Amino acid sequence: MKRKITIHDVAKKAELSVSTVSLIMNNKPNVNEETRRKVLEIIRQLGYHPLRSARGLASQSSGNIGFILTEDHFSQAEPFYTKIFLGTEFEARNHNFYILLTTVGWTLKDQSQVPRFLLEHNVDGVIIAGKIGSSWVEYIQEQNLPLILIDYELARHRVSTIGMDNRTGINLVVEHFRTGGHSKIGFIGGDIRHPSIAERFASYRDTLASAGMPINSRWISVGEANTSLDDGYEAAKRIFSLGGERPTAIACANDAMALGCMKFLKEAGIAIPGDVAVSGFDNIEAGLHVEPRLTTVNVHREEMGGIAVRRLVEMIKDHSSVITKTLTPVELIVRDSCGVKESVSD
Amino acid sequence: MKRKITIHDVAKKAELSVSTVSLIMNNKPNVNEETRRKVLEIIRQLGYHPLRSARGLASQSSGNIGFILTEDHFSQAEPFYTKIFLGTEFEARNHNFYILLTTVGWTLKDQSQVPRFLLEHNVDGVIIAGKIGSSWVEYIQEQNLPLILIDYELARHRVSTIGMDNRTGINLVVEHFRTGGHSKIGFIGGDIRHPSIAERFASYRDTLASAGMPINSRWISVGEANTSLDDGYEAAKRIFSLGGERPTAIACANDAMALGCMKFLKEAGIAIPGDVAVSGFDNIEAGLHVEPRLTTVNVHREEMGGIAVRRLVEMIKDHSSVITKTLTPVELIVRDSCGVKESVSD
DNA sequence: TTGAAAGCGCTAACAT
DNA sequence: ATGTTAGCGCTTTCAA
């Protein structure tokens, strides 16, 4: 049984002390270049690799990043947050970190709910994706752990965030409708308490206002409990059950609700985009498969995860606690549900 | 600055030695019940939690499970393997393990390709999902690491696997077509070298044969390089470009290819299911959004991941190296693309 | 049933 | 620039 190769084996073969080898393993300065080269070569020959748990114990670091998602976000059919998670996994490799994933309840009620990776000091920093109770943010900050929020923010907390350019996204949509000849544009928002949704709604209003277009509250539905397909369906039903003038276009705050909206319109015999144009936000897979294909706003989900990891690794390494807010860009994707051809010029 | 609570703090407060506390932490026998209770209570009071890396170093175990995916499986648009991965994440929590994910190339070419978690002994076992080069299996087995394959197997290697009941799945599809009045049933297989696809193809032939139905090689396409939507499209084009009698139903070996097949048929002006019925396999999200909605076979992806973790944890804890092959059940999901209503009786 | 003590393999002060 | 050494916090023989 061949024993595992340790740092001592390397030191012995190099006729040096373990501390020198350790310095080299960790790319520390103050090492003779020749020595470094020699040791590196011996390490290669021996196939030496330091044991993660030994490094962890000695250096009080785990090499892991915790990723926290609320249970309902995790179990969503549409893998919006899953994509973000995979983006973190991918980027983490470039920094020699691994991601530990866990789901939690909405708020931190008692100690038994705390993820094991926090209790066992098995992560060096934490990423939280999506809307979550502030108690979690507070708990993690009390542990002095670097923290990043993705697609969420808490006004009353100093915490770095990665978001997306919601305002520009909806602005592009509404402008696209407007230049395509629409003047009666509605909005389906779902749960307006989510910061991203609120921004999208605000941008809808601002864009209409600055274009001098009418805002009709009967074309707007933002009071749903959530932002699911069913919420979109119900919202559309609400808007189109009202008498009076109807909108000719509906900007939905996400693709799921846009799909629900389309479902209702189809059932009601309202033609898309003939009678009513529809747009979404997020660019989920399903939007490609519906008939007509959904016009939407693309969000770079994997990249958001990647950026979060890069920022977090910075925070871990530099011990810097500068608060940053990063916005990732979005772009309009014109497909068939909006009935407006993309103009050649801008 | 309040120091971290260690096992010594617990021992001191309990007026016992650390070894006794350790025994209790690890649920070992030969401890006085009263002592155990007392210590447990003190642990609770102190809010003590052992440091993962310290346990790891002392016990030569990491508390992690490695999950390996080939790069192309990872980056697939349709999250088939992602679902399996999330299933492992979920189940791992029940066993106090975390999952470390990594992607690798098709074959293990040189040492620098080996995932860091293997080199650093940072996993206690490994799960591989999907088709992969045998060199990886060999490497991991050389390390004496417990290993499970999901949705793949290697005839020449002794390794435990988790699969799905491919034969029953296709059997249900073909029988459904047959009892619905179809007698000319084709098959689109894509990359027949994948064991799951091969089983589905075999089941297609067997079912037709035992029903005494004709097998027409011109209704079959199994020579594609892959199993993507495009492969399905090309396969359908091939089949329907041939002269002579055409099939009235096509069983596709997965949903992606079924979608591609439908795309071709639509473009060719062939009605679904009026002229040709289509079925898939896997039950991916997109099948719900196409028009007509896709009849398919449901596969319990998350559960496959969960079962893999349970088996692997057994292997880790018992040091048992019994080889098992587990099949998860599947079920037919009748929707609109097959034009056959589900019969009330069986 | 409990305790003493020797590591596990590495990092990081401190010394040279 | 390199070496010595004391831990990091836990598990695990072995002894009592």
XYZ file of C-alpha atoms (C1' of nucleotides) in Angstrom:
724
model
C 0.000 0.000 0.000
C 1.706 3.136 -1.186
C 1.398 5.909 1.349
C -0.020 9.257 0.421
C 2.567 11.825 -0.589
C 2.850 14.688 1.868
C 4.616 17.968 1.981
C 7.347 16.276 3.972
C 8.171 13.959 1.138
C 8.593 16.929 -1.120
C 10.720 18.768 1.430
C 12.946 15.757 1.968
C 13.541 15.133 -1.690
C 14.272 18.824 -2.244
C 16.503 18.944 0.817
C 14.543 21.876 2.110
C 12.158 22.520 4.953
C 8.429 22.069 4.692
C 7.862 25.746 5.241
C 9.738 26.623 2.077
C 7.666 24.127 0.174
C 4.550 25.594 1.724
C 5.580 29.081 0.633
C 5.968 27.826 -2.889
C 2.661 25.964 -2.882
C 0.938 29.178 -1.937
C 2.777 31.435 -4.364
C 4.231 33.498 -1.597
C 7.097 35.899 -2.276
C 10.609 35.766 -0.813
C 11.586 32.512 -2.371
C 14.632 32.069 -4.541
C 13.518 31.596 -8.117
C 15.782 28.659 -8.612
C 14.554 26.984 -5.473
C 10.996 27.553 -6.570
C 11.615 25.959 -9.911
C 13.372 22.990 -8.408
C 10.619 22.359 -5.881
C 7.918 22.745 -8.478
C 9.636 20.148 -10.567
C 9.856 17.731 -7.663
C 6.206 18.323 -6.876
C 5.397 17.425 -10.443
C 7.548 14.322 -10.373
C 6.042 13.108 -7.127
C 2.524 14.039 -8.168
C 2.067 15.836 -4.906
C -1.202 17.592 -4.077
C -1.912 19.141 -0.706
C -4.804 17.693 1.229
C -7.706 20.113 1.241
C -8.760 19.452 4.818
C -5.251 19.894 6.145
C -4.900 23.232 4.415
C -8.308 24.165 5.667
C -7.526 23.367 9.260
C -4.230 25.178 9.241
C -5.347 28.209 7.331
C -8.894 28.497 8.616
C -10.327 28.472 5.143
C -12.408 25.944 3.329
C -11.990 26.698 -0.353
C -15.763 26.628 -0.665
C -18.441 29.175 -1.423
C -21.961 28.727 -0.114
C -24.889 29.267 -2.461
C -28.243 29.834 -0.796
C -31.620 29.655 -2.466
C -35.056 29.683 -0.910
C -36.930 26.432 -1.245
C -39.550 27.870 -3.571
C -36.971 29.317 -5.915
C -35.157 26.012 -6.010
C -38.195 23.965 -6.887
C -39.432 26.260 -9.626
C -40.097 24.508 -12.889
C -38.324 27.203 -14.850
C -34.660 27.028 -14.011
C -33.922 30.729 -13.769
C -31.915 30.468 -10.580
C -30.506 27.136 -11.553
C -28.832 28.850 -14.480
C -27.344 31.412 -12.153
C -26.129 28.624 -9.918
C -24.465 26.831 -12.812
C -22.800 30.104 -13.718
C -21.269 30.240 -10.249
C -20.103 26.637 -10.488
C -18.387 27.339 -13.721
C -16.624 30.474 -12.618
C -15.670 28.993 -9.250
C -13.419 26.524 -11.012
C -11.321 29.365 -12.332
C -10.636 30.473 -8.796
C -10.123 27.053 -7.252
C -13.299 27.209 -5.242
C -16.171 24.802 -5.035
C -19.795 25.757 -4.558
C -21.903 24.223 -1.816
C -25.594 24.603 -2.546
C -28.360 24.647 -0.013
C -31.965 25.714 0.208
C -33.516 27.504 3.143
C -36.896 28.708 4.288
C -37.982 32.255 3.749
C -36.748 33.536 7.089
C -34.266 32.307 9.639
C -36.428 31.236 12.530
C -34.167 29.219 14.772
C -30.659 27.919 14.922
C -31.585 24.492 13.606
C -32.379 26.022 10.237
C -28.880 27.309 9.670
C -27.147 25.487 6.812
C -24.576 23.036 7.998
C -21.892 24.679 5.890
C -22.209 27.806 7.980
C -22.176 25.996 11.306
C -19.160 23.913 10.364
C -17.284 26.887 8.911
C -17.142 25.097 5.627
C -17.479 28.143 3.347
C -15.384 31.279 2.938
C -18.185 33.405 1.549
C -21.848 33.240 0.580
C -23.987 34.018 -2.450
C -27.744 34.374 -2.119
C -29.923 34.378 -5.221
C -33.417 35.803 -5.347
C -35.762 37.349 -2.878
C -35.140 36.209 0.683
C -35.904 37.227 4.245
C -33.557 39.849 5.652
C -32.852 37.706 8.693
C -30.581 35.567 6.548
C -28.576 38.531 5.392
C -28.201 39.704 8.938
C -27.118 36.320 10.201
C -24.445 35.905 7.559
C -23.091 39.386 8.071
C -22.851 38.724 11.795
C -20.556 35.815 10.975
C -18.300 38.273 9.151
C -18.680 36.258 5.991
C -18.358 38.009 2.628
C -21.803 38.086 1.011
C -23.252 38.805 -2.419
C -26.907 39.035 -3.377
C -27.994 38.174 -6.901
C -31.238 39.541 -8.339
C -32.303 41.030 -5.060
C -31.449 43.853 -2.739
C -32.379 45.097 0.670
C -32.620 48.828 0.979
C -31.747 48.861 4.644
C -28.681 46.632 4.439
C -25.169 47.336 3.292
C -24.531 44.433 0.978
C -23.035 43.988 -2.483
C -25.418 42.960 -5.223
C -25.461 41.704 -8.787
C -28.518 42.758 -10.723
C -29.609 43.296 -14.281
C -30.575 46.357 -16.171
C -34.306 46.044 -15.680
C -35.055 49.630 -16.617
C -33.337 49.470 -19.955
C -34.987 46.148 -20.690
C -38.532 47.405 -20.331
C -37.611 50.660 -21.968
C -36.505 48.750 -25.056
C -39.725 46.762 -25.073
C -42.028 49.728 -24.753
C -40.083 51.740 -27.304
C -40.274 48.795 -29.652
C -44.036 48.693 -29.270
C -44.324 52.435 -29.665
C -42.226 52.716 -32.787
C -44.156 49.747 -34.141
C -47.318 51.814 -33.950
C -48.780 50.805 -30.613
C -50.135 53.519 -28.390
C -52.210 51.504 -25.962
C -49.689 49.467 -24.028
C -50.555 47.504 -20.902
C -48.370 45.918 -18.226
C -48.585 42.705 -16.252
C -46.301 42.734 -13.247
C -47.293 40.055 -10.777
C -45.604 40.485 -7.426
C -44.607 44.121 -7.460
C -42.834 43.762 -4.119
C -39.891 42.136 -5.799
C -37.323 44.860 -6.511
C -36.687 43.687 -10.067
C -40.379 43.685 -10.875
C -40.793 47.080 -9.289
C -38.020 48.472 -11.444
C -39.574 47.035 -14.557
C -42.881 48.592 -13.675
C -41.306 51.944 -12.949
C -39.506 51.842 -16.262
C -42.773 51.064 -18.035
C -44.398 54.122 -16.528
C -41.400 56.348 -17.117
C -41.050 55.323 -20.727
C -44.695 55.948 -21.474
C -44.609 59.240 -19.635
C -41.576 60.561 -21.410
C -43.061 59.546 -24.736
C -46.188 61.430 -23.847
C -48.319 58.306 -24.066
C -51.401 57.519 -22.010
C -51.152 55.337 -18.933
C -54.415 53.583 -18.313
C -54.636 51.841 -14.979
C -57.115 49.391 -16.425
C -54.393 48.055 -18.700
C -52.171 47.341 -15.737
C -52.185 44.422 -13.338
C -49.537 44.343 -10.637
C -51.298 42.972 -7.603
C -50.739 39.250 -8.005
C -49.191 37.169 -5.267
C -46.444 35.836 -7.447
C -44.953 35.976 -10.929
C -45.915 32.569 -12.266
C -47.664 31.535 -15.449
C -50.956 31.345 -13.574
C -50.544 34.873 -12.296
C -50.059 36.041 -15.855
C -53.160 34.181 -16.924
C -55.263 35.742 -14.198
C -53.860 39.175 -14.847
C -54.732 38.965 -18.527
C -58.182 37.742 -17.693
C -58.640 40.713 -15.398
C -57.516 43.230 -17.978
C -59.542 41.832 -20.839
C -62.679 41.253 -18.832
C -63.011 44.945 -18.199
C -65.184 46.910 -20.569
C -63.976 49.947 -22.441
C -60.917 50.403 -24.547
C -58.453 47.557 -24.577
C -54.689 47.667 -24.873
C -53.161 46.544 -28.165
C -49.944 45.449 -26.556
C -48.994 43.969 -23.192
C -45.536 44.122 -21.701
C -45.172 41.354 -19.156
C -42.613 41.559 -16.384
C -41.358 38.062 -17.087
C -41.716 35.247 -19.603
C -43.698 32.974 -17.322
C -46.444 35.557 -17.005
C -46.228 36.330 -20.710
C -46.891 32.666 -21.403
C -49.866 32.756 -19.059
C -51.101 35.896 -20.723
C -50.824 34.265 -24.136
C -52.663 31.242 -22.871
C -55.572 33.397 -21.811
C -55.645 35.363 -25.050
C -55.680 32.182 -27.095
C -58.542 30.766 -25.075
C -60.428 34.026 -25.436
C -59.962 33.934 -29.176
C -57.843 37.050 -29.224
C -55.171 36.885 -31.921
C -51.489 37.272 -31.057
C -50.035 39.512 -32.298
C -52.924 40.505 -34.595
C -55.210 41.840 -31.890
C -52.773 42.086 -29.027
C -48.996 42.016 -29.024
C -47.242 40.372 -26.070
C -43.718 40.564 -24.701
C -41.903 38.912 -21.837
C -38.645 39.286 -19.897
C -35.896 36.787 -19.018
C -35.630 34.804 -22.250
C -36.501 31.380 -20.924
C -36.387 28.314 -23.147
C -40.132 27.881 -23.329
C -40.503 31.216 -25.093
C -38.903 29.634 -28.131
C -41.406 26.835 -28.307
C -44.702 28.675 -27.928
C -46.696 29.750 -30.925
C -46.090 32.562 -31.759
C -42.571 32.638 -30.386
C -42.206 35.106 -27.573
C -40.534 38.475 -27.932
C -38.553 39.027 -24.780
C -35.560 40.568 -23.062
C -32.488 38.431 -22.680
C -30.836 38.212 -19.277
C -27.371 36.726 -18.911
C -28.050 34.386 -16.046
C -24.872 32.326 -16.090
C -22.866 35.488 -16.326
C -24.584 36.970 -13.307
C -23.473 33.948 -11.342
C -19.973 34.297 -12.719
C -19.708 37.932 -11.786
C -20.939 37.159 -8.305
C -18.183 34.620 -7.820
C -15.516 36.985 -9.083
C -16.659 39.716 -6.718
C -16.945 37.339 -3.814
C -13.475 35.911 -4.379
C -12.130 39.449 -4.377
C -13.820 40.101 -1.083
C -12.493 36.871 0.374
C -8.924 37.500 -0.729
C -8.668 41.216 -0.086
C -10.807 41.278 3.013
C -12.230 44.321 1.322
C -15.723 45.174 2.368
C -16.446 47.790 -0.246
C -20.088 47.605 -1.221
C -20.694 47.356 -4.949
C -23.794 47.160 -7.067
C -23.206 45.565 -10.445
C -25.733 45.713 -13.261
C -25.503 43.241 -16.117
C -26.762 44.405 -19.477
C -29.856 43.043 -21.195
C -31.009 43.035 -24.787
C -34.276 42.964 -26.631
C -34.997 39.783 -28.555
C -37.645 40.388 -31.177
C -39.583 37.320 -32.161
C -43.142 36.810 -33.341
C -45.418 37.603 -30.425
C -45.069 41.341 -30.811
C -45.956 41.581 -34.472
C -43.404 44.267 -35.107
C -40.499 43.645 -37.395
C -37.174 44.832 -36.150
C -36.287 48.051 -37.900
C -33.106 48.013 -39.896
C -31.865 51.326 -38.625
C -31.958 52.217 -34.980
C -13.569 38.963 19.820
C -15.251 35.822 21.019
C -13.237 32.717 20.254
C -14.685 29.819 18.370
C -16.092 27.065 20.540
C -14.111 23.855 20.312
C -14.512 20.334 21.542
C -12.279 21.273 24.470
C -14.746 23.845 25.690
C -17.426 21.191 25.709
C -15.185 18.700 27.473
C -14.199 21.195 30.104
C -17.736 22.263 30.875
C -18.826 18.619 31.054
C -15.812 17.705 33.160
C -14.936 14.955 30.742
C -12.210 14.282 28.234
C -12.425 15.371 24.627
C -12.365 11.765 23.493
C -15.631 11.071 25.254
C -17.181 14.111 23.663
C -15.885 12.948 20.307
C -17.466 9.540 20.802
C -20.762 11.225 21.451
C -20.486 13.561 18.495
C -20.052 10.563 16.256
C -22.784 8.435 17.784
C -20.342 5.781 18.848
C -21.396 3.067 21.339
C -19.948 2.386 24.770
C -20.947 5.667 26.276
C -23.010 5.973 29.394
C -26.465 7.131 28.450
C -26.545 9.728 31.146
C -23.160 11.091 30.115
C -24.345 11.245 26.540
C -27.429 13.196 27.473
C -25.487 15.595 29.643
C -22.911 16.273 26.952
C -25.545 16.687 24.278
C -27.228 19.262 26.433
C -23.999 21.166 26.958
C -23.301 21.060 23.234
C -26.704 22.573 22.652
C -26.159 25.262 25.252
C -22.780 26.191 23.892
C -23.946 25.985 20.299
C -20.974 23.832 19.501
C -20.394 22.555 15.963
C -17.291 20.638 14.940
C -15.137 22.235 12.290
C -15.481 20.358 9.035
C -11.832 20.582 8.053
C -10.632 19.382 11.442
C -12.857 16.344 11.264
C -11.732 15.798 7.734
C -8.065 15.854 8.588
C -8.403 13.566 11.559
C -10.780 11.102 9.985
C -9.537 11.206 6.408
C -12.963 12.007 5.078
C -14.339 15.101 3.452
C -18.091 14.906 3.788
C -18.340 15.653 0.087
C -19.469 13.746 -2.964
C -18.055 14.541 -6.379
C -20.404 14.900 -9.338
C -18.796 14.622 -12.768
C -20.380 15.632 -16.031
C -18.810 15.903 -19.443
C -18.565 19.423 -20.767
C -21.049 18.848 -23.561
C -23.649 17.404 -21.213
C -23.195 20.330 -18.895
C -23.694 22.968 -21.523
C -26.765 21.410 -23.078
C -29.665 23.786 -23.371
C -32.081 21.224 -22.066
C -31.272 20.602 -18.432
C -31.653 16.843 -18.346
C -28.506 16.231 -16.359
C -28.944 19.404 -14.401
C -32.135 17.936 -13.001
C -30.286 14.819 -11.984
C -27.644 16.960 -10.354
C -30.215 18.904 -8.379
C -31.681 15.599 -7.267
C -28.321 14.632 -5.817
C -27.954 17.995 -4.088
C -31.283 17.561 -2.461
C -30.748 14.039 -1.256
C -27.197 14.748 -0.114
C -28.541 17.065 2.544
C -30.344 14.167 4.159
C -27.049 12.387 4.607
C -24.966 15.364 5.660
C -22.967 15.430 2.480
C -22.335 18.215 0.023
C -21.965 17.806 -3.705
C -18.984 19.193 -5.566
C -19.700 19.568 -9.265
C -17.178 19.552 -12.032
C -17.082 19.060 -15.762
C -14.458 17.092 -17.633
C -13.492 16.271 -21.188
C -14.598 13.076 -22.816
C -11.518 11.091 -21.867
C -8.824 11.456 -19.235
C -5.782 12.383 -21.245
C -3.280 13.566 -18.705
C -2.967 14.256 -15.040
C -3.670 17.954 -15.380
C -7.252 17.164 -16.366
C -8.071 15.425 -13.115
C -10.625 17.378 -11.073
C -9.083 19.139 -8.158
C -11.473 17.466 -5.737
C -9.925 14.124 -6.584
C -6.345 15.325 -6.296
C -6.979 17.017 -2.978
C -8.920 14.061 -1.583
C -11.856 16.315 -1.115
C -14.606 13.796 -1.915
C -15.560 10.470 -0.347
C -17.237 9.115 -3.458
C -18.124 10.025 -7.016
C -21.198 10.128 -9.225
C -20.864 10.350 -12.988
C -23.903 11.211 -15.102
C -24.233 10.413 -18.790
C -21.985 8.896 -21.378
C -18.307 9.299 -20.626
C -14.951 7.845 -21.585
C -14.039 4.661 -19.727
C -10.679 6.124 -18.716
C -12.479 8.205 -16.099
C -14.146 5.192 -14.584
C -10.846 3.379 -14.453
C -9.050 6.286 -12.842
C -11.619 6.700 -10.108
C -11.727 3.010 -9.349
C -7.945 2.986 -9.048
C -8.293 5.570 -6.309
C -10.534 3.129 -4.458
C -13.326 5.676 -4.461
C -16.932 4.477 -4.400
C -18.491 5.242 -7.779
C -21.976 5.340 -9.299
C -22.894 5.879 -12.930
C -26.211 7.477 -13.814
C -27.805 6.938 -17.216
C -24.808 5.110 -18.562
C -23.007 1.831 -18.203
C -19.840 0.219 -19.370
C -20.133 -3.433 -20.224
C -16.541 -4.222 -19.408
C -16.413 -2.522 -16.017
C -17.723 -3.578 -12.638
C -19.550 -0.468 -11.523
C -22.902 0.291 -9.942
C -25.400 2.132 -12.083
C -28.705 3.948 -11.881
C -30.744 3.755 -15.050
C -34.324 4.035 -16.167
C -36.668 1.522 -17.621
C -36.064 2.371 -21.262
C -37.558 -0.822 -22.592
C -40.857 -0.397 -20.841
C -40.992 3.236 -21.909
C -40.770 2.550 -25.613
C -42.954 -0.498 -25.235
C -45.709 1.696 -23.795
C -45.316 4.180 -26.644
C -45.442 1.624 -29.412
C -48.329 -0.228 -27.818
C -50.152 3.052 -27.499
C -49.678 3.715 -31.188
C -50.669 0.182 -32.098
C -53.866 0.098 -30.066
C -54.665 3.506 -31.477
C -54.736 1.993 -34.941
C -51.245 2.676 -36.209
C -49.482 -0.117 -38.014
C -46.717 1.798 -39.755
C -44.524 3.032 -36.929
C -41.086 4.575 -37.459
C -38.252 5.287 -35.065
C -35.769 8.126 -34.748
C -32.855 7.185 -32.527
C -29.968 9.557 -33.086
C -26.772 8.291 -31.533
C -27.430 4.595 -31.150
C -24.109 4.091 -29.380
C -25.563 5.453 -26.187
C -26.765 2.489 -24.110
C -30.088 4.131 -23.260
C -30.801 4.879 -26.897
C -29.791 1.383 -27.884
C -32.210 -0.072 -25.361
C -35.000 2.104 -26.624
C -34.312 1.015 -30.150
C -34.191 -2.639 -29.164
C -37.476 -2.284 -27.348
C -39.021 -0.678 -30.425
C -38.025 -3.632 -32.567
C -39.036 -6.199 -29.968
C -42.429 -4.658 -29.431
C -43.198 -4.532 -33.126
C -41.929 -8.060 -33.608
C -43.955 -9.551 -30.828
C -47.037 -7.744 -32.126
C -46.407 -9.237 -35.525
C -46.065 -5.800 -37.092
C -43.828 -4.866 -39.994
C -40.443 -3.295 -39.388
C -39.482 -1.132 -42.308
C -35.883 0.041 -42.253
C -36.846 3.098 -44.293
C -38.937 4.312 -41.362
C -35.950 4.124 -39.066
C -33.098 6.567 -38.600
C -30.481 5.747 -36.001
C -27.226 6.857 -37.526
C -27.030 10.451 -36.369
C -24.016 11.754 -34.508
C -26.000 12.969 -31.563
C -29.478 13.163 -30.092
C -30.221 16.853 -30.449
C -33.129 18.690 -31.987
C -31.174 19.110 -35.188
C -30.513 15.402 -35.400
C -34.234 14.784 -35.100
C -34.905 17.291 -37.828
C -32.422 15.665 -40.177
C -33.668 12.200 -39.380
C -37.247 13.163 -40.173
C -36.138 14.788 -43.395
C -34.366 11.597 -44.357
C -37.338 9.396 -43.643
C -39.889 11.586 -45.377
C -37.735 12.312 -48.389
C -37.739 8.663 -49.334
C -40.333 7.481 -51.801
C -42.709 4.646 -51.091
C -44.941 4.067 -48.142
C -44.552 6.443 -45.242
C -44.939 5.738 -41.556
C -48.041 7.137 -39.834
C -46.324 7.381 -36.482
C -42.789 8.109 -35.327
C -41.427 7.127 -31.955
C -38.463 9.341 -31.146
C -35.822 8.246 -28.681
C -35.965 11.549 -26.858
C -37.953 14.764 -26.714
C -35.291 16.924 -28.297
C -35.347 14.839 -31.446
C -39.145 14.664 -31.335
C -39.204 18.446 -31.360
C -36.856 18.472 -34.323
C -38.989 15.910 -36.080
C -42.094 18.013 -35.498
C -40.298 21.043 -36.807
C -39.533 19.261 -40.040
C -43.052 17.891 -40.423
C -44.555 21.339 -39.922
C -42.263 22.853 -42.499
C -43.098 20.055 -44.901
C -46.804 20.681 -44.424
C -47.394 17.304 -42.830
C -50.097 17.478 -40.169
C -49.393 16.341 -36.614
C -51.016 14.124 -35.548
C -53.386 14.028 -38.534
C -50.892 12.655 -41.033
C -48.148 11.538 -38.694
C -48.219 10.984 -34.944
C -45.077 11.790 -32.972
C -43.844 10.780 -29.535
C -40.776 11.605 -27.482
C -38.998 10.359 -24.378
C -37.757 12.203 -21.251
C -40.637 14.611 -20.624
C -38.749 17.859 -20.911
C -40.434 21.186 -20.287
C -40.461 22.268 -23.905
C -42.757 19.380 -24.808
C -45.510 21.158 -22.957
C -45.176 24.338 -24.953
C -45.039 23.040 -28.514
C -48.119 22.823 -30.635
C -49.413 20.138 -30.482
C -48.157 19.256 -27.053
C -45.795 16.310 -27.121
C -46.748 12.823 -26.036
C -43.784 11.425 -24.190
C -42.396 9.139 -21.510
C -41.725 10.641 -18.131
C -38.370 10.008 -16.490
C -37.840 10.793 -12.820
C -34.611 12.702 -13.139
C -34.362 14.169 -9.659
C -35.167 10.796 -8.202
C -32.404 9.150 -10.171
C -29.984 11.580 -8.595
C -31.443 10.889 -5.183
C -31.128 7.149 -5.525
C -27.544 7.535 -6.670
C -26.686 9.469 -3.533
C -28.353 6.925 -1.282
C -26.467 4.074 -2.889
C -23.202 5.954 -2.807
C -23.571 6.865 0.856
C -24.173 3.195 1.605
C -21.002 2.297 -0.224
C -19.054 4.981 1.614
C -20.291 3.960 5.040
C -20.271 0.191 4.681
C -17.187 -0.029 2.511
C -19.331 -2.475 0.614
C -18.389 -2.912 -2.982
C -21.414 -4.888 -4.087
C -22.287 -3.928 -7.637
C -25.920 -2.975 -8.157
C -27.935 -1.902 -11.155
C -31.014 0.108 -10.280
C -33.779 0.859 -12.758
C -36.191 3.691 -12.090
C -39.694 3.344 -13.501
C -41.077 5.483 -16.313
C -44.588 6.268 -17.427
C -46.338 7.200 -20.619
C -47.683 10.727 -20.796
C -50.318 11.026 -23.472
C -50.742 14.502 -24.867
C -51.741 15.766 -28.294
C -48.946 14.895 -30.690
C -49.967 11.258 -30.975
C -53.601 11.783 -31.858
C -54.739 8.888 -29.778
C -56.954 9.420 -26.804
C -56.033 7.568 -23.683
C -58.365 4.616 -23.297
C -60.424 4.570 -20.139
C -59.807 0.955 -19.338
C -56.421 -0.615 -19.590
C -17.081 3.668 30.384
C -13.662 7.208 30.272
C -8.956 9.494 29.746
C -4.205 10.527 27.880
C -1.777 11.386 24.106
C -0.264 10.806 19.495
C -1.048 12.202 15.261
C -3.792 13.786 10.637
C -0.956 17.331 6.877
C -0.599 21.744 6.555
C 0.278 27.004 7.601
C 2.431 30.762 9.745
C 5.085 32.998 13.338
C 9.423 33.490 14.531
C 14.206 32.665 14.282
C 18.297 32.344 11.642
C 15.934 33.112 1.607
C 15.212 29.206 4.419
C 14.471 26.475 8.798
C 12.219 25.392 13.380
C 8.301 24.695 15.622
C 3.935 25.359 17.533
C -0.380 24.806 16.646
C -5.236 24.371 13.718
C -9.519 21.054 16.061
C -10.547 16.784 15.708
C -10.308 11.315 15.745
C -8.425 7.276 17.372
C -5.584 3.893 19.361
C -4.267 2.400 23.784
C -4.378 2.359 28.590
C -6.786 2.745 32.845
